[in-house]
mmCIF file with all atom_site columns, N, CA and C in Angstrom:
data_model
loop_
_atom_site.group_PDB
_atom_site.id
_atom_site.type_symbol
_atom_site.label_atom_id
_atom_site.label_alt_id
_atom_site.label_comp_id
_atom_site.label_asym_id
_atom_site.label_entity_id
_atom_site.label_seq_id
_atom_site.pdbx_PDB_ins_code
_atom_site.Cartn_x
_atom_site.Cartn_y
_atom_site.Cartn_z
_atom_site.occupancy
_atom_site.B_iso_or_equiv
_atom_site.pdbx_formal_charge
_atom_site.auth_seq_id
_atom_site.auth_comp_id
_atom_site.auth_asym_id
_atom_site.auth_atom_id
_atom_site.pdbx_PDB_model_num
ATOM 1   N N  . MET A 1 1  ? 43.423 -160.908 37.897 1.00 59.00 ? 1  MET A N  1
ATOM 2   C CA . MET A 1 1  ? 43.236 -159.697 38.641 1.00 59.00 ? 1  MET A CA 1
ATOM 3   C C  . MET A 1 1  ? 43.377 -158.464 37.756 1.00 59.00 ? 1  MET A C  1
ATOM 4   N N  . PRO A 1 2  ? 42.605 -158.385 36.693 1.00 72.00 ? 2  PRO A N  1
ATOM 5   C CA . PRO A 1 2  ? 42.716 -157.210 35.826 1.00 72.00 ? 2  PRO A CA 1
ATOM 6   C C  . PRO A 1 2  ? 42.236 -155.928 36.502 1.00 72.00 ? 2  PRO A C  1
ATOM 7   N N  . GLY A 1 3  ? 41.476 -156.051 37.578 1.00 69.00 ? 3  GLY A N  1
ATOM 8   C CA . GLY A 1 3  ? 41.006 -154.857 38.271 1.00 69.00 ? 3  GLY A CA 1
ATOM 9   C C  . GLY A 1 3  ? 42.111 -154.091 38.960 1.00 69.00 ? 3  GLY A C  1
ATOM 10  N N  . LEU A 1 4  ? 43.229 -154.764 39.247 1.00 72.00 ? 4  LEU A N  1
ATOM 11  C CA . LEU A 1 4  ? 44.349 -154.078 39.879 1.00 72.00 ? 4  LEU A CA 1
ATOM 12  C C  . LEU A 1 4  ? 45.092 -153.179 38.900 1.00 72.00 ? 4  LEU A C  1
ATOM 13  N N  . VAL A 1 5  ? 44.857 -153.366 37.603 1.00 80.00 ? 5  VAL A N  1
ATOM 14  C CA . VAL A 1 5  ? 45.530 -152.563 36.594 1.00 80.00 ? 5  VAL A CA 1
ATOM 15  C C  . VAL A 1 5  ? 44.885 -151.185 36.476 1.00 80.00 ? 5  VAL A C  1
ATOM 16  N N  . ILE A 1 6  ? 43.629 -151.078 36.822 1.00 80.00 ? 6  ILE A N  1
ATOM 17  C CA . ILE A 1 6  ? 42.912 -149.800 36.727 1.00 80.00 ? 6  ILE A CA 1
ATOM 18  C C  . ILE A 1 6  ? 43.405 -148.872 37.839 1.00 80.00 ? 6  ILE A C  1
ATOM 19  N N  . PRO A 1 7  ? 43.860 -147.681 37.508 1.00 82.00 ? 7  PRO A N  1
ATOM 20  C CA . PRO A 1 7  ? 44.340 -146.773 38.552 1.00 82.00 ? 7  PRO A CA 1
ATOM 21  C C  . PRO A 1 7  ? 43.192 -146.279 39.428 1.00 82.00 ? 7  PRO A C  1
ATOM 22  N N  . ALA A 1 8  ? 43.519 -145.952 40.649 1.00 78.00 ? 8  ALA A N  1
ATOM 23  C CA . ALA A 1 8  ? 42.502 -145.506 41.614 1.00 78.00 ? 8  ALA A CA 1
ATOM 24  C C  . ALA A 1 8  ? 41.809 -144.227 41.144 1.00 78.00 ? 8  ALA A C  1
ATOM 25  N N  . GLN A 1 9  ? 42.536 -143.379 40.420 1.00 84.00 ? 9  GLN A N  1
ATOM 26  C CA . GLN A 1 9  ? 41.934 -142.134 39.943 1.00 84.00 ? 9  GLN A CA 1
ATOM 27  C C  . GLN A 1 9  ? 40.833 -142.399 38.927 1.00 84.00 ? 9  GLN A C  1
ATOM 28  N N  . GLY A 1 10 ? 40.886 -143.523 38.242 1.00 84.00 ? 10 GLY A N  1
ATOM 29  C CA . GLY A 1 10 ? 39.862 -143.856 37.265 1.00 84.00 ? 10 GLY A CA 1
ATOM 30  C C  . GLY A 1 10 ? 38.559 -144.314 37.892 1.00 84.00 ? 10 GLY A C  1
ATOM 31  N N  . THR A 1 11 ? 38.582 -144.622 39.167 1.00 82.00 ? 11 THR A N  1
ATOM 32  C CA . THR A 1 11 ? 37.369 -145.088 39.839 1.00 82.00 ? 11 THR A CA 1
ATOM 33  C C  . THR A 1 11 ? 36.731 -144.015 40.716 1.00 82.00 ? 11 THR A C  1
ATOM 34  N N  . LEU A 1 12 ? 37.312 -142.826 40.759 1.00 85.00 ? 12 LEU A N  1
ATOM 35  C CA . LEU A 1 12 ? 36.779 -141.782 41.649 1.00 85.00 ? 12 LEU A CA 1
ATOM 36  C C  . LEU A 1 12 ? 35.380 -141.326 41.247 1.00 85.00 ? 12 LEU A C  1
ATOM 37  N N  . VAL A 1 13 ? 35.167 -141.058 39.964 1.00 89.00 ? 13 VAL A N  1
ATOM 38  C CA . VAL A 1 13 ? 33.854 -140.564 39.525 1.00 89.00 ? 13 VAL A CA 1
ATOM 39  C C  . VAL A 1 13 ? 32.768 -141.631 39.701 1.00 89.00 ? 13 VAL A C  1
ATOM 40  N N  . PRO A 1 14 ? 33.004 -142.903 39.288 1.00 86.00 ? 14 PRO A N  1
ATOM 41  C CA . PRO A 1 14 ? 31.972 -143.909 39.533 1.00 86.00 ? 14 PRO A CA 1
ATOM 42  C C  . PRO A 1 14 ? 31.685 -144.131 41.025 1.00 86.00 ? 14 PRO A C  1
ATOM 43  N N  . LEU A 1 15 ? 32.710 -144.093 41.863 1.00 86.00 ? 15 LEU A N  1
ATOM 44  C CA . LEU A 1 15 ? 32.476 -144.236 43.300 1.00 86.00 ? 15 LEU A CA 1
ATOM 45  C C  . LEU A 1 15 ? 31.687 -143.061 43.859 1.00 86.00 ? 15 LEU A C  1
ATOM 46  N N  . PHE A 1 16 ? 31.980 -141.865 43.366 1.00 89.00 ? 16 PHE A N  1
ATOM 47  C CA . PHE A 1 16 ? 31.227 -140.693 43.815 1.00 89.00 ? 16 PHE A CA 1
ATOM 48  C C  . PHE A 1 16 ? 29.754 -140.828 43.446 1.00 89.00 ? 16 PHE A C  1
ATOM 49  N N  . LYS A 1 17 ? 29.482 -141.278 42.221 1.00 90.00 ? 17 LYS A N  1
ATOM 50  C CA . LYS A 1 17 ? 28.091 -141.449 41.797 1.00 90.00 ? 17 LYS A CA 1
ATOM 51  C C  . LYS A 1 17 ? 27.391 -142.538 42.609 1.00 90.00 ? 17 LYS A C  1
ATOM 52  N N  . MET A 1 18 ? 28.129 -143.624 42.923 1.00 87.00 ? 18 MET A N  1
ATOM 53  C CA . MET A 1 18 ? 27.527 -144.701 43.711 1.00 87.00 ? 18 MET A CA 1
ATOM 54  C C  . MET A 1 18 ? 27.220 -144.248 45.132 1.00 87.00 ? 18 MET A C  1
ATOM 55  N N  . MET A 1 19 ? 28.041 -143.397 45.702 1.00 89.00 ? 19 MET A N  1
ATOM 56  C CA . MET A 1 19 ? 27.818 -142.932 47.067 1.00 89.00 ? 19 MET A CA 1
ATOM 57  C C  . MET A 1 19 ? 26.818 -141.781 47.123 1.00 89.00 ? 19 MET A C  1
ATOM 58  N N  . ALA A 1 20 ? 26.643 -141.071 46.027 1.00 91.00 ? 20 ALA A N  1
ATOM 59  C CA . ALA A 1 20 ? 25.683 -139.967 46.004 1.00 91.00 ? 20 ALA A CA 1
ATOM 60  C C  . ALA A 1 20 ? 24.250 -140.474 45.877 1.00 91.00 ? 20 ALA A C  1
ATOM 61  N N  . GLU A 1 21 ? 24.072 -141.625 45.228 1.00 90.00 ? 21 GLU A N  1
ATOM 62  C CA . GLU A 1 21 ? 22.723 -142.154 45.021 1.00 90.00 ? 21 GLU A CA 1
ATOM 63  C C  . GLU A 1 21 ? 22.007 -142.488 46.336 1.00 90.00 ? 21 GLU A C  1
ATOM 64  N N  . PRO A 1 22 ? 22.633 -143.227 47.276 1.00 90.00 ? 22 PRO A N  1
ATOM 65  C CA . PRO A 1 22 ? 21.939 -143.463 48.548 1.00 90.00 ? 22 PRO A CA 1
ATOM 66  C C  . PRO A 1 22 ? 22.154 -142.335 49.561 1.00 90.00 ? 22 PRO A C  1
ATOM 67  N N  . GLN A 1 23 ? 22.691 -141.207 49.113 1.00 91.00 ? 23 GLN A N  1
ATOM 68  C CA . GLN A 1 23 ? 22.943 -140.028 49.942 1.00 91.00 ? 23 GLN A CA 1
ATOM 69  C C  . GLN A 1 23 ? 23.904 -140.345 51.085 1.00 91.00 ? 23 GLN A C  1
ATOM 70  N N  . TRP A 1 24 ? 25.015 -140.970 50.717 1.00 89.00 ? 24 TRP A N  1
ATOM 71  C CA . TRP A 1 24 ? 26.045 -141.329 51.684 1.00 89.00 ? 24 TRP A CA 1
ATOM 72  C C  . TRP A 1 24 ? 27.241 -140.392 51.636 1.00 89.00 ? 24 TRP A C  1
ATOM 73  N N  . LEU A 1 25 ? 27.123 -139.262 50.955 1.00 90.00 ? 25 LEU A N  1
ATOM 74  C CA . LEU A 1 25 ? 28.250 -138.345 50.892 1.00 90.00 ? 25 LEU A CA 1
ATOM 75  C C  . LEU A 1 25 ? 28.517 -137.783 52.281 1.00 90.00 ? 25 LEU A C  1
ATOM 76  N N  . ASN A 1 26 ? 29.792 -137.652 52.627 1.00 90.00 ? 26 ASN A N  1
ATOM 77  C CA . ASN A 1 26 ? 30.240 -137.150 53.928 1.00 90.00 ? 26 ASN A CA 1
ATOM 78  C C  . ASN A 1 26 ? 29.772 -138.026 55.087 1.00 90.00 ? 26 ASN A C  1
ATOM 79  N N  . THR A 1 27 ? 29.737 -139.343 54.878 1.00 91.00 ? 27 THR A N  1
ATOM 80  C CA . THR A 1 27 ? 29.386 -140.276 55.949 1.00 91.00 ? 27 THR A CA 1
ATOM 81  C C  . THR A 1 27 ? 30.461 -141.353 56.044 1.00 91.00 ? 27 THR A C  1
ATOM 82  N N  . TYR A 1 28 ? 30.443 -142.083 57.150 1.00 89.00 ? 28 TYR A N  1
ATOM 83  C CA . TYR A 1 28 ? 31.395 -143.168 57.322 1.00 89.00 ? 28 TYR A CA 1
ATOM 84  C C  . TYR A 1 28 ? 31.096 -144.330 56.378 1.00 89.00 ? 28 TYR A C  1
ATOM 85  N N  . GLN A 1 29 ? 29.833 -144.541 56.016 1.00 87.00 ? 29 GLN A N  1
ATOM 86  C CA . GLN A 1 29 ? 29.487 -145.625 55.106 1.00 87.00 ? 29 GLN A CA 1
ATOM 87  C C  . GLN A 1 29 ? 30.183 -145.445 53.760 1.00 87.00 ? 29 GLN A C  1
ATOM 88  N N  . ALA A 1 30 ? 30.300 -144.236 53.301 1.00 87.00 ? 30 ALA A N  1
ATOM 89  C CA . ALA A 1 30 ? 30.932 -143.970 52.010 1.00 87.00 ? 30 ALA A CA 1
ATOM 90  C C  . ALA A 1 30 ? 32.422 -144.299 52.041 1.00 87.00 ? 30 ALA A C  1
ATOM 91  N N  . VAL A 1 31 ? 33.022 -144.274 53.213 1.00 84.00 ? 31 VAL A N  1
ATOM 92  C CA . VAL A 1 31 ? 34.436 -144.601 53.330 1.00 84.00 ? 31 VAL A CA 1
ATOM 93  C C  . VAL A 1 31 ? 34.632 -146.106 53.491 1.00 84.00 ? 31 VAL A C  1
ATOM 94  N N  . ILE A 1 32 ? 33.744 -146.758 54.242 1.00 82.00 ? 32 ILE A N  1
ATOM 95  C CA . ILE A 1 32 ? 33.922 -148.162 54.592 1.00 82.00 ? 32 ILE A CA 1
ATOM 96  C C  . ILE A 1 32 ? 33.393 -149.108 53.512 1.00 82.00 ? 32 ILE A C  1
ATOM 97  N N  . MET A 1 33 ? 32.235 -148.865 52.967 1.00 83.00 ? 33 MET A N  1
ATOM 98  C CA . MET A 1 33 ? 31.561 -149.829 52.105 1.00 83.00 ? 33 MET A CA 1
ATOM 99  C C  . MET A 1 33 ? 32.280 -150.156 50.791 1.00 83.00 ? 33 MET A C  1
ATOM 100 N N  . PRO A 1 34 ? 32.860 -149.222 50.054 1.00 81.00 ? 34 PRO A N  1
ATOM 101 C CA . PRO A 1 34 ? 33.455 -149.595 48.768 1.00 81.00 ? 34 PRO A CA 1
ATOM 102 C C  . PRO A 1 34 ? 34.747 -150.406 48.890 1.00 81.00 ? 34 PRO A C  1
ATOM 103 N N  . ASN A 1 35 ? 35.465 -150.285 49.986 1.00 76.00 ? 35 ASN A N  1
ATOM 104 C CA . ASN A 1 35 ? 36.788 -150.903 50.075 1.00 76.00 ? 35 ASN A CA 1
ATOM 105 C C  . ASN A 1 35 ? 36.781 -152.420 50.004 1.00 76.00 ? 35 ASN A C  1
ATOM 106 N N  . PRO A 1 36 ? 35.885 -153.152 50.673 1.00 74.00 ? 36 PRO A N  1
ATOM 107 C CA . PRO A 1 36 ? 35.928 -154.617 50.541 1.00 74.00 ? 36 PRO A CA 1
ATOM 108 C C  . PRO A 1 36 ? 35.603 -155.109 49.133 1.00 74.00 ? 36 PRO A C  1
ATOM 109 N N  . ALA A 1 37 ? 34.914 -154.315 48.341 1.00 74.00 ? 37 ALA A N  1
ATOM 110 C CA . ALA A 1 37 ? 34.538 -154.745 46.996 1.00 74.00 ? 37 ALA A CA 1
ATOM 111 C C  . ALA A 1 37 ? 35.632 -154.467 45.972 1.00 74.00 ? 37 ALA A C  1
ATOM 112 N N  . LEU A 1 38 ? 36.640 -153.734 46.340 1.00 78.00 ? 38 LEU A N  1
ATOM 113 C CA . LEU A 1 38 ? 37.742 -153.486 45.418 1.00 78.00 ? 38 LEU A CA 1
ATOM 114 C C  . LEU A 1 38 ? 38.556 -154.767 45.250 1.00 78.00 ? 38 LEU A C  1
ATOM 115 N N  . PRO A 1 39 ? 39.249 -154.929 44.130 1.00 79.00 ? 39 PRO A N  1
ATOM 116 C CA . PRO A 1 39 ? 40.008 -156.170 43.891 1.00 79.00 ? 39 PRO A CA 1
ATOM 117 C C  . PRO A 1 39 ? 41.015 -156.481 44.994 1.00 79.00 ? 39 PRO A C  1
ATOM 118 N N  . PHE A 1 40 ? 41.679 -155.466 45.513 1.00 79.00 ? 40 PHE A N  1
ATOM 119 C CA . PHE A 1 40 ? 42.657 -155.725 46.570 1.00 79.00 ? 40 PHE A CA 1
ATOM 120 C C  . PHE A 1 40 ? 41.977 -156.177 47.852 1.00 79.00 ? 40 PHE A C  1
ATOM 121 N N  . GLY A 1 41 ? 40.789 -155.637 48.151 1.00 79.00 ? 41 GLY A N  1
ATOM 122 C CA . GLY A 1 41 ? 40.042 -156.077 49.326 1.00 79.00 ? 41 GLY A CA 1
ATOM 123 C C  . GLY A 1 41 ? 39.582 -157.521 49.196 1.00 79.00 ? 41 GLY A C  1
ATOM 124 N N  . ILE A 1 42 ? 39.171 -157.911 47.996 1.00 80.00 ? 42 ILE A N  1
ATOM 125 C CA . ILE A 1 42 ? 38.762 -159.303 47.755 1.00 80.00 ? 42 ILE A CA 1
ATOM 126 C C  . ILE A 1 42 ? 39.963 -160.223 47.910 1.00 80.00 ? 42 ILE A C  1
ATOM 127 N N  . PHE A 1 43 ? 41.118 -159.803 47.395 1.00 83.00 ? 43 PHE A N  1
ATOM 128 C CA . PHE A 1 43 ? 42.323 -160.605 47.524 1.00 83.00 ? 43 PHE A CA 1
ATOM 129 C C  . PHE A 1 43 ? 42.726 -160.784 48.981 1.00 83.00 ? 43 PHE A C  1
ATOM 130 N N  . LEU A 1 44 ? 42.682 -159.712 49.768 1.00 82.00 ? 44 LEU A N  1
ATOM 131 C CA . LEU A 1 44 ? 43.057 -159.812 51.173 1.00 82.00 ? 44 LEU A CA 1
ATOM 132 C C  . LEU A 1 44 ? 42.080 -160.682 51.955 1.00 82.00 ? 44 LEU A C  1
ATOM 133 N N  . THR A 1 45 ? 40.791 -160.578 51.652 1.00 79.00 ? 45 THR A N  1
ATOM 134 C CA . THR A 1 45 ? 39.795 -161.402 52.332 1.00 79.00 ? 45 THR A CA 1
ATOM 135 C C  . THR A 1 45 ? 40.010 -162.867 52.004 1.00 79.00 ? 45 THR A C  1
ATOM 136 N N  . ARG A 1 46 ? 40.286 -163.179 50.752 1.00 82.00 ? 46 ARG A N  1
ATOM 137 C CA . ARG A 1 46 ? 40.524 -164.566 50.364 1.00 82.00 ? 46 ARG A CA 1
ATOM 138 C C  . ARG A 1 46 ? 41.759 -165.126 51.050 1.00 82.00 ? 46 ARG A C  1
ATOM 139 N N  . GLN A 1 47 ? 42.822 -164.335 51.103 1.00 85.00 ? 47 GLN A N  1
ATOM 140 C CA . GLN A 1 47 ? 44.046 -164.791 51.741 1.00 85.00 ? 47 GLN A CA 1
ATOM 141 C C  . GLN A 1 47 ? 43.840 -165.024 53.234 1.00 85.00 ? 47 GLN A C  1
ATOM 142 N N  . SER A 1 48 ? 43.104 -164.155 53.901 1.00 81.00 ? 48 SER A N  1
ATOM 143 C CA . SER A 1 48 ? 42.897 -164.340 55.336 1.00 81.00 ? 48 SER A CA 1
ATOM 144 C C  . SER A 1 48 ? 41.989 -165.532 55.617 1.00 81.00 ? 48 SER A C  1
ATOM 145 N N  . MET A 1 49 ? 41.010 -165.784 54.747 1.00 79.00 ? 49 MET A N  1
ATOM 146 C CA . MET A 1 49 ? 40.132 -166.937 54.950 1.00 79.00 ? 49 MET A CA 1
ATOM 147 C C  . MET A 1 49 ? 40.862 -168.241 54.660 1.00 79.00 ? 49 MET A C  1
ATOM 148 N N  . SER A 1 50 ? 41.778 -168.249 53.702 1.00 83.00 ? 50 SER A N  1
ATOM 149 C CA . SER A 1 50 ? 42.522 -169.477 53.422 1.00 83.00 ? 50 SER A CA 1
ATOM 150 C C  . SER A 1 50 ? 43.567 -169.754 54.502 1.00 83.00 ? 50 SER A C  1
ATOM 151 N N  . ALA A 1 51 ? 43.923 -168.750 55.283 1.00 83.00 ? 51 ALA A N  1
ATOM 152 C CA . ALA A 1 51 ? 44.900 -168.939 56.355 1.00 83.00 ? 51 ALA A CA 1
ATOM 153 C C  . ALA A 1 51 ? 44.268 -169.513 57.622 1.00 83.00 ? 51 ALA A C  1
ATOM 154 N N  . LEU A 1 52 ? 42.933 -169.580 57.681 1.00 79.00 ? 52 LEU A N  1
ATOM 155 C CA . LEU A 1 52 ? 42.281 -170.143 58.862 1.00 79.00 ? 52 LEU A CA 1
ATOM 156 C C  . LEU A 1 52 ? 42.586 -171.628 58.957 1.00 79.00 ? 52 LEU A C  1
ATOM 157 N N  . PRO A 1 53 ? 42.894 -172.115 60.133 1.00 83.00 ? 53 PRO A N  1
ATOM 158 C CA . PRO A 1 53 ? 43.157 -173.546 60.264 1.00 83.00 ? 53 PRO A CA 1
ATOM 159 C C  . PRO A 1 53 ? 41.875 -174.356 60.071 1.00 83.00 ? 53 PRO A C  1
ATOM 160 N N  . ASP A 1 54 ? 42.030 -175.534 59.472 1.00 82.00 ? 54 ASP A N  1
ATOM 161 C CA . ASP A 1 54 ? 40.874 -176.401 59.249 1.00 82.00 ? 54 ASP A CA 1
ATOM 162 C C  . ASP A 1 54 ? 40.245 -176.853 60.556 1.00 82.00 ? 54 ASP A C  1
ATOM 163 N N  . GLU A 1 55 ? 41.046 -176.955 61.612 1.00 83.00 ? 55 GLU A N  1
ATOM 164 C CA . GLU A 1 55 ? 40.527 -177.380 62.901 1.00 83.00 ? 55 GLU A CA 1
ATOM 165 C C  . GLU A 1 55 ? 39.507 -176.381 63.445 1.00 83.00 ? 55 GLU A C  1
ATOM 166 N N  . LEU A 1 56 ? 39.723 -175.106 63.152 1.00 77.00 ? 56 LEU A N  1
ATOM 167 C CA . LEU A 1 56 ? 38.789 -174.083 63.613 1.00 77.00 ? 56 LEU A CA 1
ATOM 168 C C  . LEU A 1 56 ? 37.438 -174.251 62.931 1.00 77.00 ? 56 LEU A C  1
ATOM 169 N N  . LEU A 1 57 ? 37.447 -174.511 61.628 1.00 73.00 ? 57 LEU A N  1
ATOM 170 C CA . LEU A 1 57 ? 36.189 -174.722 60.915 1.00 73.00 ? 57 LEU A CA 1
ATOM 171 C C  . LEU A 1 57 ? 35.541 -176.038 61.322 1.00 73.00 ? 57 LEU A C  1
ATOM 172 N N  . ASP A 1 58 ? 36.355 -177.070 61.587 1.00 78.00 ? 58 ASP A N  1
ATOM 173 C CA . ASP A 1 58 ? 35.809 -178.347 62.044 1.00 78.00 ? 58 ASP A CA 1
ATOM 174 C C  . ASP A 1 58 ? 35.148 -178.202 63.410 1.00 78.00 ? 58 ASP A C  1
ATOM 175 N N  . SER A 1 59 ? 35.738 -177.412 64.291 1.00 77.00 ? 59 SER A N  1
ATOM 176 C CA . SER A 1 59 ? 35.124 -177.214 65.605 1.00 77.00 ? 59 SER A CA 1
ATOM 177 C C  . SER A 1 59 ? 33.803 -176.464 65.467 1.00 77.00 ? 59 SER A C  1
ATOM 178 N N  . GLY A 1 60 ? 33.714 -175.559 64.502 1.00 72.00 ? 60 GLY A N  1
ATOM 179 C CA . GLY A 1 60 ? 32.443 -174.877 64.261 1.00 72.00 ? 60 GLY A CA 1
ATOM 180 C C  . GLY A 1 60 ? 31.384 -175.836 63.749 1.00 72.00 ? 60 GLY A C  1
ATOM 181 N N  . ARG A 1 61 ? 31.781 -176.774 62.896 1.00 74.00 ? 61 ARG A N  1
ATOM 182 C CA . ARG A 1 61 ? 30.824 -177.770 62.400 1.00 74.00 ? 61 ARG A CA 1
ATOM 183 C C  . ARG A 1 61 ? 30.373 -178.704 63.512 1.00 74.00 ? 61 ARG A C  1
ATOM 184 N N  . MET A 1 62 ? 31.283 -179.033 64.424 1.00 78.00 ? 62 MET A N  1
ATOM 185 C CA . MET A 1 62 ? 30.912 -179.903 65.539 1.00 78.00 ? 62 MET A CA 1
ATOM 186 C C  . MET A 1 62 ? 29.934 -179.215 66.482 1.00 78.00 ? 62 MET A C  1
ATOM 187 N N  . ASP A 1 63 ? 30.001 -177.892 66.546 1.00 74.00 ? 63 ASP A N  1
ATOM 188 C CA . ASP A 1 63 ? 29.075 -177.120 67.373 1.00 74.00 ? 63 ASP A CA 1
ATOM 189 C C  . ASP A 1 63 ? 27.772 -176.847 66.639 1.00 74.00 ? 63 ASP A C  1
ATOM 190 N N  . ASP A 1 64 ? 27.568 -177.531 65.505 1.00 71.00 ? 64 ASP A N  1
ATOM 191 C CA . ASP A 1 64 ? 26.360 -177.406 64.697 1.00 71.00 ? 64 ASP A CA 1
ATOM 192 C C  . ASP A 1 64 ? 26.183 -175.981 64.178 1.00 71.00 ? 64 ASP A C  1
ATOM 193 N N  . CYS A 1 65 ? 27.271 -175.457 63.636 1.00 69.00 ? 65 CYS A N  1
ATOM 194 C CA . CYS A 1 65 ? 27.277 -174.113 63.083 1.00 69.00 ? 65 CYS A CA 1
ATOM 195 C C  . CYS A 1 65 ? 27.433 -174.221 61.564 1.00 69.00 ? 65 CYS A C  1
ATOM 196 N N  . ALA A 1 66 ? 26.713 -173.415 60.823 1.00 63.00 ? 66 ALA A N  1
ATOM 197 C CA . ALA A 1 66 ? 26.863 -173.407 59.367 1.00 63.00 ? 66 ALA A CA 1
ATOM 198 C C  . ALA A 1 66 ? 28.251 -172.890 59.017 1.00 63.00 ? 66 ALA A C  1
ATOM 199 N N  . SER A 1 67 ? 28.720 -173.197 57.820 1.00 57.00 ? 67 SER A N  1
ATOM 200 C CA . SER A 1 67 ? 30.092 -172.827 57.457 1.00 57.00 ? 67 SER A CA 1
ATOM 201 C C  . SER A 1 67 ? 30.286 -171.317 57.437 1.00 57.00 ? 67 SER A C  1
ATOM 202 N N  . CYS A 1 68 ? 29.309 -170.576 56.942 1.00 55.00 ? 68 CYS A N  1
ATOM 203 C CA . CYS A 1 68 ? 29.473 -169.123 56.918 1.00 55.00 ? 68 CYS A CA 1
ATOM 204 C C  . CYS A 1 68 ? 29.336 -168.546 58.316 1.00 55.00 ? 68 CYS A C  1
ATOM 205 N N  . ALA A 1 69 ? 28.516 -169.138 59.166 1.00 54.00 ? 69 ALA A N  1
ATOM 206 C CA . ALA A 1 69 ? 28.370 -168.636 60.528 1.00 54.00 ? 69 ALA A CA 1
ATOM 207 C C  . ALA A 1 69 ? 29.618 -168.926 61.339 1.00 54.00 ? 69 ALA A C  1
ATOM 208 N N  . SER A 1 70 ? 30.279 -170.057 61.081 1.00 50.00 ? 70 SER A N  1
ATOM 209 C CA . SER A 1 70 ? 31.497 -170.355 61.821 1.00 50.00 ? 70 SER A CA 1
ATOM 210 C C  . SER A 1 70 ? 32.600 -169.395 61.459 1.00 50.00 ? 70 SER A C  1
ATOM 211 N N  . CYS A 1 71 ? 32.593 -168.906 60.224 1.00 54.00 ? 71 CYS A N  1
ATOM 212 C CA . CYS A 1 71 ? 33.605 -167.912 59.837 1.00 54.00 ? 71 CYS A CA 1
ATOM 213 C C  . CYS A 1 71 ? 33.312 -166.564 60.464 1.00 54.00 ? 71 CYS A C  1
ATOM 214 N N  . SER A 1 72 ? 32.053 -166.203 60.585 1.00 56.00 ? 72 SER A N  1
ATOM 215 C CA . SER A 1 72 ? 31.737 -164.898 61.157 1.00 56.00 ? 72 SER A CA 1
ATOM 216 C C  . SER A 1 72 ? 31.887 -164.879 62.667 1.00 56.00 ? 72 SER A C  1
ATOM 217 N N  . ARG A 1 73 ? 31.778 -166.030 63.321 1.00 56.00 ? 73 ARG A N  1
ATOM 218 C CA . ARG A 1 73 ? 31.928 -166.106 64.766 1.00 56.00 ? 73 ARG A CA 1
ATOM 219 C C  . ARG A 1 73 ? 33.306 -166.609 65.179 1.00 56.00 ? 73 ARG A C  1
ATOM 220 N N  . SER A 1 74 ? 34.206 -166.665 64.245 1.00 54.00 ? 74 SER A N  1
ATOM 221 C CA . SER A 1 74 ? 35.523 -167.228 64.495 1.00 54.00 ? 74 SER A CA 1
ATOM 222 C C  . SER A 1 74 ? 36.326 -166.327 65.422 1.00 54.00 ? 74 SER A C  1
ATOM 223 N N  . PRO A 1 75 ? 37.037 -166.911 66.381 1.00 53.00 ? 75 PRO A N  1
ATOM 224 C CA . PRO A 1 75 ? 37.873 -166.073 67.252 1.00 53.00 ? 75 PRO A CA 1
ATOM 225 C C  . PRO A 1 75 ? 39.118 -165.546 66.538 1.00 53.00 ? 75 PRO A C  1
ATOM 226 N N  . CYS A 1 76 ? 39.445 -166.105 65.369 1.00 53.00 ? 76 CYS A N  1
ATOM 227 C CA . CYS A 1 76 ? 40.631 -165.648 64.648 1.00 53.00 ? 76 CYS A CA 1
ATOM 228 C C  . CYS A 1 76 ? 40.372 -164.390 63.832 1.00 53.00 ? 76 CYS A C  1
ATOM 229 N N  . LEU A 1 77 ? 39.115 -164.139 63.526 1.00 52.00 ? 77 LEU A N  1
ATOM 230 C CA . LEU A 1 77 ? 38.812 -162.972 62.692 1.00 52.00 ? 77 LEU A CA 1
ATOM 231 C C  . LEU A 1 77 ? 38.656 -161.740 63.559 1.00 52.00 ? 77 LEU A C  1
ATOM 232 N N  . PRO A 1 78 ? 39.090 -160.588 63.046 1.00 50.00 ? 78 PRO A N  1
ATOM 233 C CA . PRO A 1 78 ? 38.971 -159.345 63.842 1.00 50.00 ? 78 PRO A CA 1
ATOM 234 C C  . PRO A 1 78 ? 37.543 -158.883 63.942 1.00 50.00 ? 78 PRO A C  1
#
């Protein structure tokens, strides 16, 4: 997790440039979209997905649901 060593202030200018290109400045997309791609967001997503019970994924497979679709339609996820 070397990305956690980089201070948040060091990513402000690159994030500003990334949000200015699709003209997302002063929008909700500019606030929501970068956060899941940050190292801490990836870590939290991985931890929450590993906490899902196997029975929940097995029930999704029994309902003929693909593995990624069963995670997106899971009642445990917000």
